[in-house]
CSV table of C-alpha atoms and ligand atoms in Angstrom, one decimal:
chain,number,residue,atom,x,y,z
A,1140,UNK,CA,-12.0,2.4,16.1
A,1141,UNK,CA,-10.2,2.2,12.6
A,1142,UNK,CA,-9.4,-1.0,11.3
A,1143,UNK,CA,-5.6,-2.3,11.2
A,1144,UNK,CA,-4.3,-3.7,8.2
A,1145,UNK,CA,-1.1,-5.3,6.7
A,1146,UNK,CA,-0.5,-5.7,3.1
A,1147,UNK,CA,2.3,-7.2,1.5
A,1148,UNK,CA,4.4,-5.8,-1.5
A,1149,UNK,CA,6.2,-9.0,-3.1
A,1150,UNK,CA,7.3,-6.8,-5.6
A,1151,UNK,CA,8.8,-8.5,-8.6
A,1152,UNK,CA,9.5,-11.5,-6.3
A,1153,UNK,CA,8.5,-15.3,-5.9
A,1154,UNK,CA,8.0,-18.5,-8.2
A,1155,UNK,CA,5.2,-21.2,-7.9
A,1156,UNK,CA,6.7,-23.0,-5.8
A,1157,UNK,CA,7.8,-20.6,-3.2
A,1158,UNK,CA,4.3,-18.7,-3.4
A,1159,UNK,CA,2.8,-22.0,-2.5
A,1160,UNK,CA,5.1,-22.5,0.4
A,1161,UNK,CA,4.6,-19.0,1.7
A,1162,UNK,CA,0.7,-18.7,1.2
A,1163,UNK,CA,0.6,-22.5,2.9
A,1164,UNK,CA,2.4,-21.1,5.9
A,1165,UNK,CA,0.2,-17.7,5.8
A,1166,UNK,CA,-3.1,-19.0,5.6
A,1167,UNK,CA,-3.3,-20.9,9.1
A,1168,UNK,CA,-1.2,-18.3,10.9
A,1169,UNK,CA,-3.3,-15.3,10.0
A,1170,UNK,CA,-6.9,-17.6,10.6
A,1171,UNK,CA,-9.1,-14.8,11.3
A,1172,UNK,CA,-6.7,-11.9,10.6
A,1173,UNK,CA,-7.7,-9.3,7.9
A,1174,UNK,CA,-4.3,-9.3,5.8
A,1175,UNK,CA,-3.6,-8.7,1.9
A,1176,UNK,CA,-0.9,-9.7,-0.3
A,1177,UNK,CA,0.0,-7.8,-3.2
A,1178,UNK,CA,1.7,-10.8,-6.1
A,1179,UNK,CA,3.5,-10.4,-9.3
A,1180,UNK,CA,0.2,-10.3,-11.7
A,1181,UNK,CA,1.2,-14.0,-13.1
A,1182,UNK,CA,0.3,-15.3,-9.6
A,1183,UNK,CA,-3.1,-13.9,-8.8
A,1184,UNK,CA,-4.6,-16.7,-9.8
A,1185,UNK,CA,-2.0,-18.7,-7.7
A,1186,UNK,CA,-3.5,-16.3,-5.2
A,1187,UNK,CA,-6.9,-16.6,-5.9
A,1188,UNK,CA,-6.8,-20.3,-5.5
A,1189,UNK,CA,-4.7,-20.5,-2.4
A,1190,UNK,CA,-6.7,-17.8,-0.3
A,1191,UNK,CA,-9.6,-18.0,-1.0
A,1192,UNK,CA,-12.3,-18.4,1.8
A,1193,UNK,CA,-9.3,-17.4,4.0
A,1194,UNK,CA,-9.1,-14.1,5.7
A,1195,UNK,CA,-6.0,-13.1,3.5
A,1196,UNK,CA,-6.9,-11.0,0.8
A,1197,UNK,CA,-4.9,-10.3,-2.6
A,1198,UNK,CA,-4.3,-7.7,-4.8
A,1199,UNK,CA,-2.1,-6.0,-7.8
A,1200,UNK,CA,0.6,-3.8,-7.6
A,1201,UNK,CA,0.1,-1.8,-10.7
A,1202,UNK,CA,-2.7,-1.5,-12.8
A,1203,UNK,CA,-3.3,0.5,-15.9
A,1204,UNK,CA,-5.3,3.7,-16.3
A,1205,UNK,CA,-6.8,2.4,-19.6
A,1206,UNK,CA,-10.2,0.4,-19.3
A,1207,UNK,CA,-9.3,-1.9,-22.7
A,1208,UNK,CA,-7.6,-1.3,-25.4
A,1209,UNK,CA,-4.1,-1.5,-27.4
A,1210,UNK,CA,-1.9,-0.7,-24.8
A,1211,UNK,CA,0.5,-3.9,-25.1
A,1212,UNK,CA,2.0,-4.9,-22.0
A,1213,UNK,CA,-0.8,-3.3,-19.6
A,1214,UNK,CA,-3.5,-4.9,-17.2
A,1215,UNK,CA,-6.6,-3.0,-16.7
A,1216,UNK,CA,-8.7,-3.1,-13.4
A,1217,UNK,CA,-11.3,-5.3,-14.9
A,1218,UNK,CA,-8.7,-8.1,-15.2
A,1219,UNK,CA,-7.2,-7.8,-11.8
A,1220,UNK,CA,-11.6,-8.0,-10.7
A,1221,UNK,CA,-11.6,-11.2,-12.9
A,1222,UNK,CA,-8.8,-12.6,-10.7
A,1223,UNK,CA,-10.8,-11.7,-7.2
A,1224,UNK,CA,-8.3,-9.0,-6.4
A,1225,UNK,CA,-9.6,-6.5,-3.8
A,1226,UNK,CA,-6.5,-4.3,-4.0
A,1227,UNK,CA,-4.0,-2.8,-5.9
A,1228,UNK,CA,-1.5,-0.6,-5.1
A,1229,UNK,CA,-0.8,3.0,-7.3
A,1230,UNK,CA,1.7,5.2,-7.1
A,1231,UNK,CA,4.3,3.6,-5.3
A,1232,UNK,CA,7.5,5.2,-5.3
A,1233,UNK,CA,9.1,2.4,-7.7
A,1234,UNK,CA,6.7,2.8,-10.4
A,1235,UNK,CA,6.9,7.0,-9.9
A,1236,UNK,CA,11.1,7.1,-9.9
A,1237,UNK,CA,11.4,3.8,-12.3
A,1238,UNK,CA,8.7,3.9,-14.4
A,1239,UNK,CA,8.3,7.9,-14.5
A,1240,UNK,CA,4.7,7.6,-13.4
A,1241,UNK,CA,3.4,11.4,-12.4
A,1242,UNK,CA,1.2,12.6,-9.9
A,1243,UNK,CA,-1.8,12.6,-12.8
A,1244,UNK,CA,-1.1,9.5,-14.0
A,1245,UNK,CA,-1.4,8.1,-10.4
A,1246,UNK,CA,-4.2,9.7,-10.2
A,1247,UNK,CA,-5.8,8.2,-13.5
A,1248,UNK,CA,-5.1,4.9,-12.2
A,1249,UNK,CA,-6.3,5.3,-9.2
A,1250,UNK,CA,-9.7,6.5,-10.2
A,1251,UNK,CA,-10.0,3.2,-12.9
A,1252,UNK,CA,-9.1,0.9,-9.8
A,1253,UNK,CA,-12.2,2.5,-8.1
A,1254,UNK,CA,-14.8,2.7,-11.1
A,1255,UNK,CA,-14.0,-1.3,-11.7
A,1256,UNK,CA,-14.7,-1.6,-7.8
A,1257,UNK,CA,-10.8,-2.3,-6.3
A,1258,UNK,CA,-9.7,-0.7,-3.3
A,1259,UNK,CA,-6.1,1.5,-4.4
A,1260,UNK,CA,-3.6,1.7,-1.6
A,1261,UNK,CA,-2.3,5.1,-2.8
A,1262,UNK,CA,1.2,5.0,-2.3
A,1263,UNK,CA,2.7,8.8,-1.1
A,1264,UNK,CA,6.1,9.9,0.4
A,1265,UNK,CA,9.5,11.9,-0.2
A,1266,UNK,CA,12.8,11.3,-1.3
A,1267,UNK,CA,15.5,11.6,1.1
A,1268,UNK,CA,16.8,14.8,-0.4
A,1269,UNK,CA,13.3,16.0,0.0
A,1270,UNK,CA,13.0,15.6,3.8
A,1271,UNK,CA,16.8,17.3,4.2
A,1272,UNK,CA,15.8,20.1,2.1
A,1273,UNK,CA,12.2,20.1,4.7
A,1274,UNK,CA,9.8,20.0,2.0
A,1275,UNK,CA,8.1,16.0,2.8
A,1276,UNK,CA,4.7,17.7,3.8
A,1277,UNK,CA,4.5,19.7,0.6
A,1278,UNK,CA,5.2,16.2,-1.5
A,1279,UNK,CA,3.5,14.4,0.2
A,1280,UNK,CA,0.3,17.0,-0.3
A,1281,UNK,CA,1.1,17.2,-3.3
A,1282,UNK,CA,0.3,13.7,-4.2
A,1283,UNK,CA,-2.5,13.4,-2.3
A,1284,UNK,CA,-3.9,16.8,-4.2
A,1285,UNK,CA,-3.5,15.1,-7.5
A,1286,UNK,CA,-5.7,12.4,-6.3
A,1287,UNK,CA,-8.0,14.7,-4.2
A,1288,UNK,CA,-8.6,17.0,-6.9
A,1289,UNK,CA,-9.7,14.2,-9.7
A,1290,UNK,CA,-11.2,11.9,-7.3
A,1291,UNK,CA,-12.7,14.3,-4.8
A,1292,UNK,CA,-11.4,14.0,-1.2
A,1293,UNK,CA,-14.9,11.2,-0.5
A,1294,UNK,CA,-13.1,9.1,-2.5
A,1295,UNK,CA,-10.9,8.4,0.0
A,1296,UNK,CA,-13.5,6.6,2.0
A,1297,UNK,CA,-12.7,3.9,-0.5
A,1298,UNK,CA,-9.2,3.8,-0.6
A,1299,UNK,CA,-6.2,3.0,1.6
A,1300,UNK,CA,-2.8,5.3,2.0
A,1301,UNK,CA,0.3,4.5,2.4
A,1302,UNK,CA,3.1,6.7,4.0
A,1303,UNK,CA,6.3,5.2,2.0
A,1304,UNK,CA,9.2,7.6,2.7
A,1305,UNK,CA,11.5,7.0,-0.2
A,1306,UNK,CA,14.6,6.5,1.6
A,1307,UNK,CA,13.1,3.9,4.2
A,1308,UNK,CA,12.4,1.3,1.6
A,1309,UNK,CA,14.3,-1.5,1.1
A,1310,UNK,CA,17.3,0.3,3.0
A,1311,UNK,CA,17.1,-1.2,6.9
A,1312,UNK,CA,16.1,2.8,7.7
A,1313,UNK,CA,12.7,2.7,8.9
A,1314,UNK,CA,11.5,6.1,10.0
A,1315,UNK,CA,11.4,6.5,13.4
A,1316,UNK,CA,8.2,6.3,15.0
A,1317,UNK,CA,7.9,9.8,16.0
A,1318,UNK,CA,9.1,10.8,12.4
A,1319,UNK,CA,5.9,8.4,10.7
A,1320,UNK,CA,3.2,9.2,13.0
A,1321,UNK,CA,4.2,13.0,12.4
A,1322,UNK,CA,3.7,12.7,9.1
A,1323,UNK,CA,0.8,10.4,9.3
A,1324,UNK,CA,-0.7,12.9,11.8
A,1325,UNK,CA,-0.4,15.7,9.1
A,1326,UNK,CA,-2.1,13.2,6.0
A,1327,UNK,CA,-5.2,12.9,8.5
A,1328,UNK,CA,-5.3,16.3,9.3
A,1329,UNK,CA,-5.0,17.7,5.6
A,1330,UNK,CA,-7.8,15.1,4.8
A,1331,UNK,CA,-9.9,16.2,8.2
A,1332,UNK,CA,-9.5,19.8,7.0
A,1333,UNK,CA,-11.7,19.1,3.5
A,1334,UNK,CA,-13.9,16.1,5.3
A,1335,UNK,CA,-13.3,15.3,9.0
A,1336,UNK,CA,-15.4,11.5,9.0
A,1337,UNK,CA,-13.4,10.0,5.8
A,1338,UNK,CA,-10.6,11.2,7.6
A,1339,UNK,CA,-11.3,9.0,10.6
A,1340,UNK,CA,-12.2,6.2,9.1
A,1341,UNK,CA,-8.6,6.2,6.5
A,1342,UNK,CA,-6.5,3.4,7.2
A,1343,UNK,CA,-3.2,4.9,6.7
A,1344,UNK,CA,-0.6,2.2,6.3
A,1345,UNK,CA,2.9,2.9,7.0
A,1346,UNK,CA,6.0,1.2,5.0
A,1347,UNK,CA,9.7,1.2,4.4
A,1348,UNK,CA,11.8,-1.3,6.3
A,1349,UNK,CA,8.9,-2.7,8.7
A,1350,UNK,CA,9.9,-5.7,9.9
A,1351,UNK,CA,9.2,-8.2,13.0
A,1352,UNK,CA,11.3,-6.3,15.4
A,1353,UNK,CA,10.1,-2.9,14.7
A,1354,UNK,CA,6.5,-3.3,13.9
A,1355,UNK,CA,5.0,-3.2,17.4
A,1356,UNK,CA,6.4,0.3,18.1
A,1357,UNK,CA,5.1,1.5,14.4
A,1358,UNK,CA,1.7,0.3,15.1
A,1359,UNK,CA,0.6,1.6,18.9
A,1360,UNK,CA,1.0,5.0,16.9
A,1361,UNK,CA,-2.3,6.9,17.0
A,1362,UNK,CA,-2.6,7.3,13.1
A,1363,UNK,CA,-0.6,4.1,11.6
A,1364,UNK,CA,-3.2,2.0,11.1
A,1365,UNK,CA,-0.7,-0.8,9.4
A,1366,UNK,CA,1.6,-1.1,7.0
A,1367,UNK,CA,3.2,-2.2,3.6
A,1368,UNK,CA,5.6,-4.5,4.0
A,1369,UNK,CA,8.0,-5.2,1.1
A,1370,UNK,CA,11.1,-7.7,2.1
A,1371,UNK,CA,9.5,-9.0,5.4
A,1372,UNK,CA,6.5,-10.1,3.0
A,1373,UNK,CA,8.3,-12.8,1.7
A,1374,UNK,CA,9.5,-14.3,5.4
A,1375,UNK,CA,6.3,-15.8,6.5
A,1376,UNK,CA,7.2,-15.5,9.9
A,1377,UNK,CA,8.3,-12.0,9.5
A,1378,UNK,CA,5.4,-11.0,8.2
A,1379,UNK,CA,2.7,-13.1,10.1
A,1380,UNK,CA,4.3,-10.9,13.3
A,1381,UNK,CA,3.7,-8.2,11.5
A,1382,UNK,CA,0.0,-9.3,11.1
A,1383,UNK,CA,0.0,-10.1,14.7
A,1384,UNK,CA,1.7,-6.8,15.9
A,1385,UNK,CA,-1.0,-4.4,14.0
A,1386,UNK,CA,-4.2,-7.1,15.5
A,1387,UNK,CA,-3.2,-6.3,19.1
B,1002,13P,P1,10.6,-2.7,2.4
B,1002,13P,O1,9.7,-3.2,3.4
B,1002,13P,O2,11.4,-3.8,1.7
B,1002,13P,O3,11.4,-1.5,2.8
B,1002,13P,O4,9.6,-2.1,1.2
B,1002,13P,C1,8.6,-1.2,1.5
B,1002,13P,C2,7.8,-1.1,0.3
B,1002,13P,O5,8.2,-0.5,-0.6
B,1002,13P,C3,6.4,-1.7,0.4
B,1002,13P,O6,5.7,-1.2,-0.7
């Protein structure tokens, strides 16, 4: 059986104060629950000291492809290491629209996450005028062929995806369930095709308006295997449901 797991994308969200509030009311609720949390990079250590020896895990949203160097402004994977992260998400659809990040630059970061020893949750999914115009499985192959093609496809036994359909985040449209697992169904099958065991073992998290109420029907889907949870993140209850729903 693949594992389940949730992650949390607080995005550029949270303070001190209200970290400490949430990660207080986190940390019992999830006793024994494999969960991650992926804070603003000022916070890890916040992070690091709350969670630790908890079963919540924490990790970056954005690393740089650069090991060291004069890149002002930039975090490398080593620092995120020195902060106990175990994740960090690349390629989410903010950083590629936003912050113009291409496939290959994904890709780059992606492989320095894994050489300093993080886990990437590779972030992969269309726009909405991509899934009118029917081309989501070509994007989404796409960006998993960048990776696949600089990292090798065993790479993947280290690494978590994410299904983020652009127009399901942030918007109260979550993909239906049908409309996820299909396209989770065709990431596991692409990856099957070129190795079928890494395939099996993927976790495949799906995201883009998961919340409380519509996390259970997300997660008895054969190939979501959790999800990434932006706005319900920052509700503890919210999200320790979510926790709950993918445990069952
Ligand atoms: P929402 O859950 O707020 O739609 O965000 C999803 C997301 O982008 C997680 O990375």
């Amino acid at each position: 059986m693949r594992k389940k797991l949730v992650a949390g994308n607080w995005k550029m969200h949270g303070g001190l104060a209200e970290n400490a509030a949430l990660l207080a009311a986190l940390k019992p609720a999830l006793a024994g629950i494999e969960a991650v949390v992926c804070v603003p990079f000022p916070y890890l250590a916040q992070a690091q000291a709350e969670l630790a020896g908890s079963s919540i895990t924490w990790g970056a949203q954005n690393v740089s492809e650069q090991a060291k160097g004069a890149f002002t402004g930039e975090v490398s994977a080593s620092m995120l290491l020195d902060f106990g992260c175990t994740y960090v998400i690349v390629g989410h659809s903010e950083r590629r629209s936003l912050y113009g990040e291409s496939d290959e630059l994904v890709a780059k970061k992606y492989l320095a996450a894994q050489a300093a020893g993080l886990t990437p949750i590779l972030c992969v999914g269309e726009s909405l005028a991509e899934r009118e115009s029917g081309v989501t499985e070509a994007v989404v192959a796409r960006q998993l062929d960048a990776v696949i093609n600089a990292a090798g496809v065993v790479s993947l036994a280290k690494a978590v995806v994410a299904y983020e359909p652009v127009w399901a985040i942030g918007t109260g449209k979550t993909a239906s369930q049908e409309q996820a697992q299909a396209v989770h169904a065709f990431i596991r099958g692409k990856i099957a095709a070129l190795d079928a065991d890494v395939a099996d073992q993927l976790v495949i998290q799906y995201g883009g308006s998961v919340k409380a109420a519509n996390a259970a029907e997300l997660m008895v889907q054969s190939d979501i295997d959790g999800g990434l949870i932006g706005g319900a993140s920052l509700v503890a209850d919210e999200f320790i449901a979510i926790c709950r729903a993918a445990a069952k």
